[in-house]
Amino acid sequence: MKAMVIREFGGVEGFESAELNKPEVKAGHVVVRVAASSVNTIDMMIRDMGEALPFSPQAPAVLGMDFAGTIESIGDGVTQFAVGDEVYGCAGGLGDLQGSLAEFMLADTQLIAHKPKNLTMREAAALPLVGITAYEGLTRAGIDEGQKALVHGGAGGVGHIAVQLAYYFGADVYATGAAGTQADLIEKLGATSIDFTTESVSDYVAKHTEGLGFDVVYDSVGGANLNNSIEAVKLNGQIATTLALLEQDLSMVHMKGLSLHVVFMLIPMIHNQGRSEHGNILAQLTKIVEAGALTPVVDAERFALEDIAKAHAYLASGKAIGKVVVDIA
């Protein structure tokens, strides 16, 4: 089968075309003919950092976590899927799990679900990692009808899904983004846009919550922005963040009685624990998508498998609107 591999970690020039053996099916798994994959920030981190990350695959490695495709063969014990089923998931590209930048991949059935019927393969491939991340963060934070929810980075990969899911769960949704294209997308998805470049946290908390703060803050920006989330959330409120790799003074977290939820969705894949939860979340996302309440935004730029270096560079450029998707077949 055709694949793109990394023989030396580092820059995008490390990608090479290769002919590899098609994976053999095994118990509890399926072999999928991959139609499309999408590029996530974590894919770029693995490509760049390699062994500096404890969950990086060994070179030569096939990267790519998200995929959508069609089942070619099923292993022993697989009853919920059949040959010919269209599926999607986040099931490779780290540790000893071959990634999706290949014509075929072996996927643990606990990490996949049936593809939403109303999405194309490209759209479906854009959803798994960001969808699971957004869903997990919001549900752990107890998102509920009638709450006021703030999404930091509402036009980003995770953020634009979190905006739609928070709206689906019945919240009154607000999201930060720059004026122009980002703000337009946020408003289109059903949220009130907040221009973080011109409005201070205290200003928009006063404007939208009468100074009380938001019930739930989903921080898809993370890092130093966590301080803005702490300031924006109400007393005894909930914060979910996707990036907490920093030293942080938690004094105000204590004084406000906050709950902080850190979402690192790769944990079940890395440690092979709780993988079925990913399949369950994907199944729920399929229902939400088919109900017309969730649509991933896919950038208009097209990339073939052999263009993966260009796809990584394009995502790194910051020019993408929504997810960057690679056509495999």
Short mmCIF file of C-alpha atoms in Angstrom, two decimals:
data_model
loop_
_atom_site.label_atom_id
_atom_site.label_comp_id
_atom_site.label_asym_id
_atom_site.label_seq_id
_atom_site.Cartn_x
_atom_site.Cartn_y
_atom_site.Cartn_z
CA MET A 1 0.00 0.00 0.00
CA LYS A 2 1.02 3.61 -0.49
CA ALA A 3 1.93 5.61 2.60
CA MET A 4 3.76 8.75 3.67
CA VAL A 5 6.35 8.08 6.35
CA ILE A 6 8.65 10.09 8.58
CA ARG A 7 12.16 8.64 8.65
CA GLU A 8 13.67 11.53 10.64
CA PHE A 9 11.59 13.75 12.92
CA GLY A 10 11.79 17.49 12.45
CA GLY A 11 10.61 19.68 9.60
CA VAL A 12 7.98 18.93 6.98
CA GLU A 13 10.75 17.86 4.57
CA GLY A 14 10.98 14.64 6.59
CA PHE A 15 7.93 13.13 4.88
CA GLU A 16 8.71 10.47 2.26
CA SER A 17 6.56 8.31 0.01
CA ALA A 18 6.81 4.58 0.71
CA GLU A 19 5.32 1.21 -0.21
CA LEU A 20 4.35 -0.70 2.94
CA ASN A 21 2.64 -4.01 3.63
CA LYS A 22 -1.08 -3.74 4.07
CA PRO A 23 -1.93 -4.33 7.77
CA GLU A 24 -3.42 -7.68 8.72
CA VAL A 25 -6.63 -7.73 10.70
CA LYS A 26 -6.65 -9.04 14.27
CA ALA A 27 -9.21 -9.68 17.00
CA GLY A 28 -11.21 -6.64 18.07
CA HIS A 29 -9.96 -4.62 15.12
CA VAL A 30 -10.89 -3.77 11.55
CA VAL A 31 -8.81 -2.87 8.52
CA VAL A 32 -10.08 0.33 6.94
CA ARG A 33 -9.48 1.67 3.45
CA VAL A 34 -8.75 5.29 4.34
CA ALA A 35 -10.55 7.92 2.28
CA ALA A 36 -9.44 11.04 4.14
CA SER A 37 -7.41 12.19 7.13
CA SER A 38 -7.09 15.53 8.87
CA VAL A 39 -4.11 17.34 10.35
CA ASN A 40 -4.16 18.29 14.02
CA THR A 41 -1.71 20.35 16.05
CA ILE A 42 -0.62 17.21 17.88
CA ASP A 43 0.34 15.62 14.54
CA MET A 44 2.68 18.54 13.89
CA MET A 45 4.13 18.27 17.39
CA ILE A 46 4.90 14.57 16.91
CA ARG A 47 6.45 15.21 13.49
CA ASP A 48 8.59 18.00 14.92
CA MET A 49 9.57 16.61 18.33
CA GLY A 50 9.63 12.86 17.78
CA GLU A 51 11.16 10.96 20.68
CA ALA A 52 11.01 14.05 22.89
CA LEU A 53 7.34 13.12 23.31
CA PRO A 54 6.80 9.91 25.31
CA PHE A 55 3.95 8.77 23.08
CA SER A 56 5.69 9.37 19.75
CA PRO A 57 5.99 6.42 17.34
CA GLN A 58 9.42 5.16 16.36
CA ALA A 59 10.79 6.17 12.97
CA PRO A 60 10.06 5.27 10.25
CA ALA A 61 6.54 6.23 11.28
CA VAL A 62 3.18 6.68 9.60
CA LEU A 63 1.51 9.68 11.27
CA GLY A 64 -2.12 10.82 11.16
CA MET A 65 -4.72 10.23 13.85
CA ASP A 66 -8.09 11.21 12.37
CA PHE A 67 -9.60 9.27 9.49
CA ALA A 68 -12.76 8.34 7.64
CA GLY A 69 -13.02 5.33 5.38
CA THR A 70 -14.61 1.99 4.56
CA ILE A 71 -14.09 -1.30 6.37
CA GLU A 72 -12.22 -3.87 4.26
CA SER A 73 -12.02 -6.73 6.78
CA ILE A 74 -13.07 -7.47 10.37
CA GLY A 75 -11.30 -9.40 13.10
CA ASP A 76 -12.56 -12.03 15.53
CA GLY A 77 -15.09 -10.78 18.04
CA VAL A 78 -16.20 -7.78 15.97
CA THR A 79 -20.00 -7.75 15.84
CA GLN A 80 -20.98 -4.07 15.63
CA PHE A 81 -19.32 -3.46 12.26
CA ALA A 82 -19.36 -5.21 8.88
CA VAL A 83 -17.30 -5.16 5.71
CA GLY A 84 -18.39 -2.17 3.65
CA ASP A 85 -19.42 0.00 6.61
CA GLU A 86 -18.31 3.62 6.45
CA VAL A 87 -16.60 4.56 9.71
CA TYR A 88 -14.57 7.35 11.28
CA GLY A 89 -12.33 7.70 14.29
CA CYS A 90 -9.07 8.76 15.87
CA ALA A 91 -7.12 5.53 16.07
CA GLY A 92 -3.45 5.81 15.10
CA GLY A 93 -0.38 7.92 14.59
CA LEU A 94 1.21 7.46 18.01
CA GLY A 95 3.01 4.75 19.96
CA ASP A 96 2.79 1.46 18.08
CA LEU A 97 -0.44 2.44 16.28
CA GLN A 98 0.06 3.02 12.55
CA GLY A 99 -1.46 6.30 11.44
CA SER A 100 -3.95 7.26 8.75
CA LEU A 101 -1.53 8.68 6.15
CA ALA A 102 -1.76 5.42 4.23
CA GLU A 103 -4.20 3.63 1.97
CA PHE A 104 -5.11 1.19 4.74
CA MET A 105 -4.93 1.23 8.53
CA LEU A 106 -5.71 -1.16 11.38
CA ALA A 107 -8.19 0.35 13.84
CA ASP A 108 -9.33 -0.78 17.29
CA THR A 109 -13.13 -0.94 17.09
CA GLN A 110 -13.34 0.76 20.49
CA LEU A 111 -11.93 3.91 18.88
CA ILE A 112 -14.29 4.19 15.91
CA ALA A 113 -17.97 4.63 15.06
CA HIS A 114 -20.23 4.61 12.05
CA LYS A 115 -19.71 7.74 9.96
CA PRO A 116 -22.56 10.27 10.00
CA LYS A 117 -24.59 9.67 6.85
CA ASN A 118 -24.92 13.37 6.11
CA LEU A 119 -21.18 14.10 6.13
CA THR A 120 -18.71 13.53 3.32
CA MET A 121 -15.60 11.50 4.01
CA ARG A 122 -13.62 14.75 4.15
CA GLU A 123 -15.97 16.28 6.70
CA ALA A 124 -16.07 13.13 8.80
CA ALA A 125 -12.26 12.91 8.87
CA ALA A 126 -12.17 16.44 10.30
CA LEU A 127 -14.25 15.60 13.35
CA PRO A 128 -12.93 12.80 15.64
CA LEU A 129 -10.09 14.36 17.66
CA VAL A 130 -11.64 17.80 18.00
CA GLY A 131 -15.13 16.37 18.49
CA ILE A 132 -14.11 14.04 21.29
CA THR A 133 -12.06 16.80 22.91
CA ALA A 134 -14.92 19.32 22.82
CA TYR A 135 -17.57 16.82 23.95
CA GLU A 136 -15.45 15.49 26.82
CA GLY A 137 -14.61 18.95 28.13
CA LEU A 138 -18.17 20.25 28.02
CA THR A 139 -19.75 17.16 29.60
CA ARG A 140 -17.12 16.96 32.34
CA ALA A 141 -17.84 20.63 33.07
CA GLY A 142 -21.55 19.81 33.40
CA ILE A 143 -22.81 21.91 30.51
CA ASP A 144 -26.58 22.29 30.79
CA GLU A 145 -29.57 24.06 29.37
CA GLY A 146 -29.88 27.72 30.27
CA GLN A 147 -26.27 28.19 31.31
CA LYS A 148 -24.01 30.90 29.94
CA ALA A 149 -20.99 29.29 28.30
CA LEU A 150 -17.83 30.98 27.04
CA VAL A 151 -15.56 29.30 24.49
CA HIS A 152 -12.08 30.74 24.13
CA GLY A 153 -10.88 30.33 20.55
CA GLY A 154 -14.34 29.80 19.12
CA ALA A 155 -13.18 29.70 15.49
CA GLY A 156 -10.42 27.14 16.08
CA GLY A 157 -10.44 23.39 15.46
CA VAL A 158 -11.72 22.39 18.90
CA GLY A 159 -13.39 25.72 19.57
CA HIS A 160 -15.79 25.73 16.62
CA ILE A 161 -17.01 22.27 17.62
CA ALA A 162 -17.34 23.30 21.30
CA VAL A 163 -19.45 26.29 20.25
CA GLN A 164 -21.87 24.07 18.34
CA LEU A 165 -22.06 21.42 21.07
CA ALA A 166 -22.62 23.99 23.83
CA TYR A 167 -25.47 25.43 21.74
CA TYR A 168 -26.85 21.91 21.17
CA PHE A 169 -26.82 21.28 24.94
CA GLY A 170 -28.98 24.37 25.42
CA ALA A 171 -26.47 26.91 26.64
CA ASP A 172 -26.35 30.60 25.79
CA VAL A 173 -22.99 30.60 23.99
CA TYR A 174 -20.33 33.29 23.69
CA ALA A 175 -16.92 32.85 22.06
CA THR A 176 -13.73 34.83 21.66
CA GLY A 177 -12.23 35.49 18.23
CA ALA A 178 -10.73 38.28 16.21
CA ALA A 179 -12.98 40.61 14.22
CA GLY A 180 -13.53 39.57 10.62
CA THR A 181 -13.47 35.96 9.46
CA GLN A 182 -13.25 34.46 12.96
CA ALA A 183 -16.10 36.56 14.32
CA ASP A 184 -18.23 35.82 11.26
CA LEU A 185 -17.79 32.06 11.76
CA ILE A 186 -18.60 32.28 15.48
CA GLU A 187 -21.82 34.17 14.77
CA LYS A 188 -22.74 31.73 11.99
CA LEU A 189 -22.40 28.84 14.45
CA GLY A 190 -24.89 30.39 16.85
CA ALA A 191 -22.68 32.16 19.40
CA THR A 192 -22.15 35.79 20.33
CA SER A 193 -18.68 36.84 19.21
CA ILE A 194 -16.33 38.63 21.60
CA ASP A 195 -13.35 40.44 20.10
CA PHE A 196 -10.57 39.57 22.54
CA THR A 197 -8.28 42.11 20.84
CA THR A 198 -10.43 45.07 21.87
CA GLU A 199 -12.54 43.87 24.84
CA SER A 200 -11.05 43.14 28.25
CA VAL A 201 -12.29 40.18 30.28
CA SER A 202 -13.85 42.47 32.85
CA ASP A 203 -15.63 44.37 30.08
CA TYR A 204 -17.28 41.35 28.47
CA VAL A 205 -18.09 39.72 31.80
CA ALA A 206 -19.91 42.90 32.79
CA LYS A 207 -21.58 43.21 29.40
CA HIS A 208 -22.83 39.64 29.03
CA THR A 209 -23.21 38.32 32.61
CA GLU A 210 -23.93 41.45 34.65
CA GLY A 211 -20.53 40.97 36.26
CA LEU A 212 -21.33 37.53 37.67
CA GLY A 213 -19.22 35.47 35.25
CA PHE A 214 -19.95 32.56 32.95
CA ASP A 215 -21.22 29.23 34.27
CA VAL A 216 -18.85 27.23 32.05
CA VAL A 217 -15.68 28.33 30.29
CA TYR A 218 -14.18 26.08 27.62
CA ASP A 219 -10.60 27.22 27.06
CA SER A 220 -9.29 25.79 23.78
CA VAL A 221 -6.42 28.31 23.83
CA GLY A 222 -4.94 27.32 27.19
CA GLY A 223 -1.53 28.27 28.48
CA ALA A 224 -1.43 31.83 29.82
CA ASN A 225 -5.02 32.31 28.63
CA LEU A 226 -6.09 30.18 31.59
CA ASN A 227 -5.87 33.35 33.68
CA ASN A 228 -8.55 34.90 31.46
CA SER A 229 -10.75 31.86 32.01
CA ILE A 230 -10.32 32.10 35.77
CA GLU A 231 -11.31 35.77 35.63
CA ALA A 232 -14.29 35.14 33.33
CA VAL A 233 -15.94 32.26 35.20
CA LYS A 234 -18.48 32.74 37.99
CA LEU A 235 -18.06 31.74 41.63
CA ASN A 236 -18.13 27.92 41.95
CA GLY A 237 -17.98 27.76 38.16
CA GLN A 238 -16.47 25.23 35.78
CA ILE A 239 -13.43 25.54 33.50
CA ALA A 240 -12.35 22.97 30.92
CA THR A 241 -9.02 23.45 29.17
CA THR A 242 -7.11 21.58 26.50
CA LEU A 243 -3.69 22.98 27.38
CA ALA A 244 -2.48 23.20 30.98
CA LEU A 245 1.25 22.73 30.39
CA LEU A 246 2.33 25.64 32.56
CA GLU A 247 3.07 26.68 36.12
CA GLN A 248 -0.06 28.36 37.45
CA ASP A 249 -0.94 30.24 40.62
CA LEU A 250 -4.20 28.60 41.72
CA SER A 251 -5.01 31.16 44.40
CA MET A 252 -8.00 32.57 42.50
CA VAL A 253 -9.17 29.08 41.62
CA HIS A 254 -9.38 28.49 45.36
CA MET A 255 -10.90 31.87 46.23
CA LYS A 256 -13.62 31.45 43.59
CA GLY A 257 -14.23 27.77 44.40
CA LEU A 258 -13.66 26.70 40.79
CA SER A 259 -13.49 23.26 39.23
CA LEU A 260 -10.77 22.80 36.60
CA HIS A 261 -11.03 19.99 34.05
CA VAL A 262 -8.00 19.20 31.90
CA VAL A 263 -8.82 17.37 28.66
CA PHE A 264 -6.07 15.25 27.10
CA MET A 265 -8.07 13.04 24.77
CA LEU A 266 -5.10 10.88 23.69
CA ILE A 267 -4.90 9.15 27.10
CA PRO A 268 -7.07 6.12 26.13
CA MET A 269 -4.99 5.61 22.97
CA ILE A 270 -1.65 6.01 24.73
CA HIS A 271 -2.41 3.82 27.74
CA ASN A 272 -4.99 1.45 26.21
CA GLN A 273 -7.42 2.22 29.03
CA GLY A 274 -10.98 3.40 28.58
CA ARG A 275 -10.84 3.28 24.79
CA SER A 276 -14.51 2.38 24.49
CA GLU A 277 -15.42 5.84 25.79
CA HIS A 278 -14.05 7.31 22.56
CA GLY A 279 -16.23 5.02 20.49
CA ASN A 280 -19.23 5.95 22.63
CA ILE A 281 -18.58 9.68 22.22
CA LEU A 282 -18.17 9.29 18.45
CA ALA A 283 -21.49 7.43 18.32
CA GLN A 284 -23.12 10.32 20.19
CA LEU A 285 -21.51 12.82 17.82
CA THR A 286 -22.90 10.86 14.87
CA LYS A 287 -26.40 11.28 16.28
CA ILE A 288 -25.87 15.00 16.86
CA VAL A 289 -24.51 15.48 13.34
CA GLU A 290 -27.35 13.53 11.76
CA ALA A 291 -29.80 15.66 13.75
CA GLY A 292 -28.36 18.69 11.95
CA ALA A 293 -26.83 20.24 15.06
CA LEU A 294 -23.12 19.83 14.32
CA THR A 295 -21.02 20.33 11.19
CA PRO A 296 -17.22 20.44 11.12
CA VAL A 297 -15.74 23.32 9.14
CA VAL A 298 -13.26 22.14 6.51
CA ASP A 299 -10.75 24.52 4.95
CA ALA A 300 -11.15 24.96 1.20
CA GLU A 301 -7.53 24.04 0.37
CA ARG A 302 -7.19 20.50 -1.06
CA PHE A 303 -4.23 18.21 -0.35
CA ALA A 304 -3.49 14.74 -1.67
CA LEU A 305 -1.59 12.11 0.35
CA GLU A 306 1.72 13.07 -1.27
CA ASP A 307 1.04 16.72 -0.33
CA ILE A 308 1.11 16.04 3.42
CA ALA A 309 4.17 18.27 3.93
CA LYS A 310 2.29 21.15 2.34
CA ALA A 311 -0.74 20.39 4.53
CA HIS A 312 1.38 20.55 7.70
CA ALA A 313 2.96 23.81 6.56
CA TYR A 314 -0.43 25.27 5.72
CA LEU A 315 -1.85 24.48 9.17
CA ALA A 316 1.27 25.96 10.78
CA SER A 317 0.83 29.16 8.76
CA GLY A 318 -2.34 30.05 10.64
CA LYS A 319 -4.21 30.70 7.38
CA ALA A 320 -6.59 27.75 7.69
CA ILE A 321 -10.26 28.28 8.48
CA GLY A 322 -11.48 25.13 10.16
CA LYS A 323 -9.78 21.76 9.74
CA VAL A 324 -7.10 20.93 7.18
CA VAL A 325 -8.05 17.69 5.44
CA VAL A 326 -5.93 15.35 3.30
CA ASP A 327 -7.50 13.18 0.60
CA ILE A 328 -6.06 9.68 0.78
CA ALA A 329 -8.15 7.96 -1.89
#
